Amino acid sequence: MLGFKSINAQLKAFLIEMGELSYFTSRFLKEAFKRPFEFKELLKQCYNMGNRSLLLVGITGFIIGLVLTLQTRPTLTEFGAVSWMPSMVGISIVREIGPIITALVCAGRIGSGIGAELGSMRVTEQIDAMEVSGTNPFKYLVVTRVLAVTLMLPLLVILGDAIALFGSYLVEHVKGNVSFMLFFNQVFDSLEFGDIVPATVKSFFFGLAIGIVGCFKGYYCKKGTAGVGKAANSAVVFTSLLLFVIDFIAVFVTDIFYDL
């Protein structure tokens, strides 16, 4: 009986949080198109989130390209299909691995940062002070950060894909003496318009999810330093789960279009 009550309470809390998150998202969509527009703050956040994530995304992409090629090459060699390596790696990275891995890295790097930053501002009553002074803290703090992540993540995905393909090329060059032109000619010959567009579109939704959840957790952070840590941690966990859900929906919709 106690276990049932506990599950019921957790389910109720989850549904309440989903309702609050939906309202938060609708408020963002309404505020994003209202004047005045905080262009300076938007550019500042784009720089902070994009530039400071370049190194982490680059290293992650390079390792992904190396590991994927090293792990797959022996199997393809066994079946005499090693010539398909550039095509296989290119499609895998551009379609799926690049966007989702980059989004997960940014969820840990950017999502937790937004949650902790806004959480600390809520705890120290800086957001309350902005509301009292007549400033719209939601537009200045939330809208700019969500738009910045939404705009920067696709660029980071493209960068991560390029570096991952370069890492794969290095392995093929060392193991199979494949030239740079031959490798990338095969990669681009195998890619189609239908591979690039869905991956790019879902990257925007990944960025939107990271920004919305990070800002939501931080903006409504509970009082105390423990609340700041909880906001940052829950932002990463919830965003990671949401990214997989969005990715599944994107793949499902894309598959339907392929079948038509």
PDB file of N, CA and C in Angstrom, residues 28 31-34 36-51 110 114 117 136-155 204 207-208 211 215:
ATOM      1  N   PHE A  28       7.935  30.980 -23.410  1.00  0.00           N
ATOM      2  CA  PHE A  28       9.129  31.306 -24.203  1.00  0.00           C
ATOM      3  C   PHE A  28       8.751  31.634 -25.644  1.00  0.00           C
ATOM      4  N   GLU A  31       7.215  35.102 -25.691  1.00  0.00           N
ATOM      5  CA  GLU A  31       8.152  36.197 -25.389  1.00  0.00           C
ATOM      6  C   GLU A  31       9.224  36.358 -26.465  1.00  0.00           C
ATOM      7  N   ALA A  32       9.545  35.273 -27.173  1.00  0.00           N
ATOM      8  CA  ALA A  32      10.638  35.318 -28.151  1.00  0.00           C
ATOM      9  C   ALA A  32      10.351  36.267 -29.302  1.00  0.00           C
ATOM     10  N   PHE A  33       9.053  36.498 -29.605  1.00  0.00           N
ATOM     11  CA  PHE A  33       8.695  37.336 -30.751  1.00  0.00           C
ATOM     12  C   PHE A  33       8.174  38.705 -30.338  1.00  0.00           C
ATOM     13  N   LYS A  34       8.319  39.045 -29.062  1.00  0.00           N
ATOM     14  CA  LYS A  34       7.872  40.347 -28.570  1.00  0.00           C
ATOM     15  C   LYS A  34       9.059  41.291 -28.411  1.00  0.00           C
ATOM     16  N   PRO A  36      11.070  44.430 -26.518  1.00  0.00           N
ATOM     17  CA  PRO A  36      12.339  44.650 -27.227  1.00  0.00           C
ATOM     18  C   PRO A  36      13.155  43.364 -27.314  1.00  0.00           C
ATOM     19  N   PHE A  37      14.025  43.278 -28.315  1.00  0.00           N
ATOM     20  CA  PHE A  37      14.870  42.109 -28.506  1.00  0.00           C
ATOM     21  C   PHE A  37      16.248  42.377 -27.900  1.00  0.00           C
ATOM     22  N   GLU A  38      16.701  41.445 -27.116  1.00  0.00           N
ATOM     23  CA  GLU A  38      17.999  41.604 -26.423  1.00  0.00           C
ATOM     24  C   GLU A  38      19.125  41.041 -27.291  1.00  0.00           C
ATOM     25  N   PHE A  39      19.495  41.794 -28.343  1.00  0.00           N
ATOM     26  CA  PHE A  39      20.483  41.294 -29.296  1.00  0.00           C
ATOM     27  C   PHE A  39      21.879  41.183 -28.670  1.00  0.00           C
ATOM     28  N   LYS A  40      22.260  42.153 -27.863  1.00  0.00           N
ATOM     29  CA  LYS A  40      23.595  42.123 -27.254  1.00  0.00           C
ATOM     30  C   LYS A  40      23.752  40.921 -26.330  1.00  0.00           C
ATOM     31  N   GLU A  41      22.740  40.684 -25.516  1.00  0.00           N
ATOM     32  CA  GLU A  41      22.791  39.527 -24.612  1.00  0.00           C
ATOM     33  C   GLU A  41      22.756  38.224 -25.402  1.00  0.00           C
ATOM     34  N   LEU A  42      21.994  38.191 -26.496  1.00  0.00           N
ATOM     35  CA  LEU A  42      21.933  36.998 -27.343  1.00  0.00           C
ATOM     36  C   LEU A  42      23.302  36.685 -27.943  1.00  0.00           C
ATOM     37  N   LEU A  43      23.978  37.710 -28.468  1.00  0.00           N
ATOM     38  CA  LEU A  43      25.305  37.493 -29.043  1.00  0.00           C
ATOM     39  C   LEU A  43      26.299  37.055 -27.979  1.00  0.00           C
ATOM     40  N   LYS A  44      26.178  37.625 -26.793  1.00  0.00           N
ATOM     41  CA  LYS A  44      27.068  37.235 -25.692  1.00  0.00           C
ATOM     42  C   LYS A  44      26.868  35.765 -25.328  1.00  0.00           C
ATOM     43  N   GLN A  45      25.614  35.340 -25.245  1.00  0.00           N
ATOM     44  CA  GLN A  45      25.333  33.945 -24.906  1.00  0.00           C
ATOM     45  C   GLN A  45      25.760  33.006 -26.030  1.00  0.00           C
ATOM     46  N   CYS A  46      25.597  33.428 -27.282  1.00  0.00           N
ATOM     47  CA  CYS A  46      26.059  32.609 -28.405  1.00  0.00           C
ATOM     48  C   CYS A  46      27.565  32.383 -28.317  1.00  0.00           C
ATOM     49  N   TYR A  47      28.291  33.438 -27.984  1.00  0.00           N
ATOM     50  CA  TYR A  47      29.745  33.311 -27.838  1.00  0.00           C
ATOM     51  C   TYR A  47      30.088  32.376 -26.687  1.00  0.00           C
ATOM     52  N   ASN A  48      29.435  32.585 -25.535  1.00  0.00           N
ATOM     53  CA  ASN A  48      29.738  31.765 -24.358  1.00  0.00           C
ATOM     54  C   ASN A  48      29.455  30.288 -24.604  1.00  0.00           C
ATOM     55  N   MET A  49      28.326  30.000 -25.226  1.00  0.00           N
ATOM     56  CA  MET A  49      27.915  28.604 -25.406  1.00  0.00           C
ATOM     57  C   MET A  49      28.585  27.952 -26.599  1.00  0.00           C
ATOM     58  N   GLY A  50      28.817  28.726 -27.651  1.00  0.00           N
ATOM     59  CA  GLY A  50      29.440  28.161 -28.839  1.00  0.00           C
ATOM     60  C   GLY A  50      30.939  28.065 -28.738  1.00  0.00           C
ATOM     61  N   ASN A  51      31.591  29.166 -28.474  1.00  0.00           N
ATOM     62  CA  ASN A  51      33.047  29.213 -28.451  1.00  0.00           C
ATOM     63  C   ASN A  51      33.630  28.333 -27.345  1.00  0.00           C
ATOM     64  N   ILE A 110      26.480  22.703 -21.429  1.00  0.00           N
ATOM     65  CA  ILE A 110      25.672  23.921 -21.477  1.00  0.00           C
ATOM     66  C   ILE A 110      24.459  23.833 -20.552  1.00  0.00           C
ATOM     67  N   ILE A 114      23.643  26.434 -17.536  1.00  0.00           N
ATOM     68  CA  ILE A 114      22.464  27.308 -17.482  1.00  0.00           C
ATOM     69  C   ILE A 114      21.688  27.072 -16.192  1.00  0.00           C
ATOM     70  N   GLU A 117      23.661  28.559 -13.270  1.00  0.00           N
ATOM     71  CA  GLU A 117      23.726  30.022 -13.323  1.00  0.00           C
ATOM     72  C   GLU A 117      22.403  30.660 -12.923  1.00  0.00           C
ATOM     73  N   ASN A 136      12.181  42.734 -17.421  1.00  0.00           N
ATOM     74  CA  ASN A 136      11.601  41.421 -17.698  1.00  0.00           C
ATOM     75  C   ASN A 136      12.709  40.371 -17.651  1.00  0.00           C
ATOM     76  N   PRO A 137      12.900  39.699 -16.499  1.00  0.00           N
ATOM     77  CA  PRO A 137      14.009  38.744 -16.388  1.00  0.00           C
ATOM     78  C   PRO A 137      13.839  37.536 -17.289  1.00  0.00           C
ATOM     79  N   PHE A 138      12.599  37.172 -17.586  1.00  0.00           N
ATOM     80  CA  PHE A 138      12.360  36.011 -18.434  1.00  0.00           C
ATOM     81  C   PHE A 138      12.918  36.260 -19.833  1.00  0.00           C
ATOM     82  N   LYS A 139      12.656  37.443 -20.370  1.00  0.00           N
ATOM     83  CA  LYS A 139      13.128  37.752 -21.722  1.00  0.00           C
ATOM     84  C   LYS A 139      14.638  37.915 -21.747  1.00  0.00           C
ATOM     85  N   TYR A 140      15.203  38.554 -20.725  1.00  0.00           N
ATOM     86  CA  TYR A 140      16.632  38.820 -20.698  1.00  0.00           C
ATOM     87  C   TYR A 140      17.442  37.563 -20.397  1.00  0.00           C
ATOM     88  N   LEU A 141      16.961  36.726 -19.489  1.00  0.00           N
ATOM     89  CA  LEU A 141      17.732  35.562 -19.053  1.00  0.00           C
ATOM     90  C   LEU A 141      17.372  34.289 -19.808  1.00  0.00           C
ATOM     91  N   VAL A 142      16.098  34.042 -20.011  1.00  0.00           N
ATOM     92  CA  VAL A 142      15.644  32.763 -20.565  1.00  0.00           C
ATOM     93  C   VAL A 142      15.645  32.782 -22.088  1.00  0.00           C
ATOM     94  N   VAL A 143      14.977  33.778 -22.678  1.00  0.00           N
ATOM     95  CA  VAL A 143      14.822  33.801 -24.139  1.00  0.00           C
ATOM     96  C   VAL A 143      16.180  33.851 -24.836  1.00  0.00           C
ATOM     97  N   THR A 144      17.081  34.679 -24.339  1.00  0.00           N
ATOM     98  CA  THR A 144      18.397  34.800 -24.980  1.00  0.00           C
ATOM     99  C   THR A 144      19.181  33.495 -24.894  1.00  0.00           C
ATOM    100  N   ARG A 145      19.121  32.819 -23.762  1.00  0.00           N
ATOM    101  CA  ARG A 145      19.881  31.569 -23.597  1.00  0.00           C
ATOM    102  C   ARG A 145      19.306  30.442 -24.443  1.00  0.00           C
ATOM    103  N   VAL A 146      17.985  30.336 -24.488  1.00  0.00           N
ATOM    104  CA  VAL A 146      17.371  29.276 -25.288  1.00  0.00           C
ATOM    105  C   VAL A 146      17.658  29.489 -26.772  1.00  0.00           C
ATOM    106  N   LEU A 147      17.519  30.720 -27.242  1.00  0.00           N
ATOM    107  CA  LEU A 147      17.813  31.008 -28.649  1.00  0.00           C
ATOM    108  C   LEU A 147      19.285  30.766 -28.967  1.00  0.00           C
ATOM    109  N   ALA A 148      20.162  31.117 -28.038  1.00  0.00           N
ATOM    110  CA  ALA A 148      21.597  30.920 -28.264  1.00  0.00           C
ATOM    111  C   ALA A 148      21.931  29.440 -28.419  1.00  0.00           C
ATOM    112  N   VAL A 149      21.384  28.592 -27.559  1.00  0.00           N
ATOM    113  CA  VAL A 149      21.647  27.143 -27.678  1.00  0.00           C
ATOM    114  C   VAL A 149      21.045  26.596 -28.962  1.00  0.00           C
ATOM    115  N   THR A 150      19.833  27.045 -29.297  1.00  0.00           N
ATOM    116  CA  THR A 150      19.164  26.563 -30.503  1.00  0.00           C
ATOM    117  C   THR A 150      19.951  26.915 -31.756  1.00  0.00           C
ATOM    118  N   LEU A 151      20.560  28.081 -31.780  1.00  0.00           N
ATOM    119  CA  LEU A 151      21.335  28.509 -32.947  1.00  0.00           C
ATOM    120  C   LEU A 151      22.730  27.890 -32.998  1.00  0.00           C
ATOM    121  N   MET A 152      23.343  27.694 -31.841  1.00  0.00           N
ATOM    122  CA  MET A 152      24.732  27.228 -31.798  1.00  0.00           C
ATOM    123  C   MET A 152      24.864  25.724 -31.957  1.00  0.00           C
ATOM    124  N   LEU A 153      23.893  24.958 -31.493  1.00  0.00           N
ATOM    125  CA  LEU A 153      24.053  23.498 -31.516  1.00  0.00           C
ATOM    126  C   LEU A 153      24.203  22.939 -32.930  1.00  0.00           C
ATOM    127  N   PRO A 154      23.404  23.363 -33.920  1.00  0.00           N
ATOM    128  CA  PRO A 154      23.635  22.845 -35.279  1.00  0.00           C
ATOM    129  C   PRO A 154      25.041  23.138 -35.799  1.00  0.00           C
ATOM    130  N   LEU A 155      25.584  24.303 -35.471  1.00  0.00           N
ATOM    131  CA  LEU A 155      26.953  24.628 -35.892  1.00  0.00           C
ATOM    132  C   LEU A 155      27.966  23.712 -35.206  1.00  0.00           C
ATOM    133  N   PHE A 204      18.389  21.486 -34.279  1.00  0.00           N
ATOM    134  CA  PHE A 204      17.720  22.670 -33.744  1.00  0.00           C
ATOM    135  C   PHE A 204      16.800  22.295 -32.580  1.00  0.00           C
ATOM    136  N   GLY A 207      18.879  21.575 -29.513  1.00  0.00           N
ATOM    137  CA  GLY A 207      19.285  22.813 -28.860  1.00  0.00           C
ATOM    138  C   GLY A 207      18.149  23.457 -28.097  1.00  0.00           C
ATOM    139  N   LEU A 208      16.955  23.441 -28.683  1.00  0.00           N
ATOM    140  CA  LEU A 208      15.779  24.000 -28.004  1.00  0.00           C
ATOM    141  C   LEU A 208      15.486  23.253 -26.713  1.00  0.00           C
ATOM    142  N   GLY A 211      18.145  24.145 -24.010  1.00  0.00           N
ATOM    143  CA  GLY A 211      17.924  25.483 -23.469  1.00  0.00           C
ATOM    144  C   GLY A 211      16.693  25.573 -22.595  1.00  0.00           C
ATOM    145  N   CYS A 215      17.013  26.205 -18.553  1.00  0.00           N
ATOM    146  CA  CYS A 215      16.441  27.445 -18.013  1.00  0.00           C
ATOM    147  C   CYS A 215      15.289  27.162 -17.051  1.00  0.00           C
TER     148      CYS A 215
END
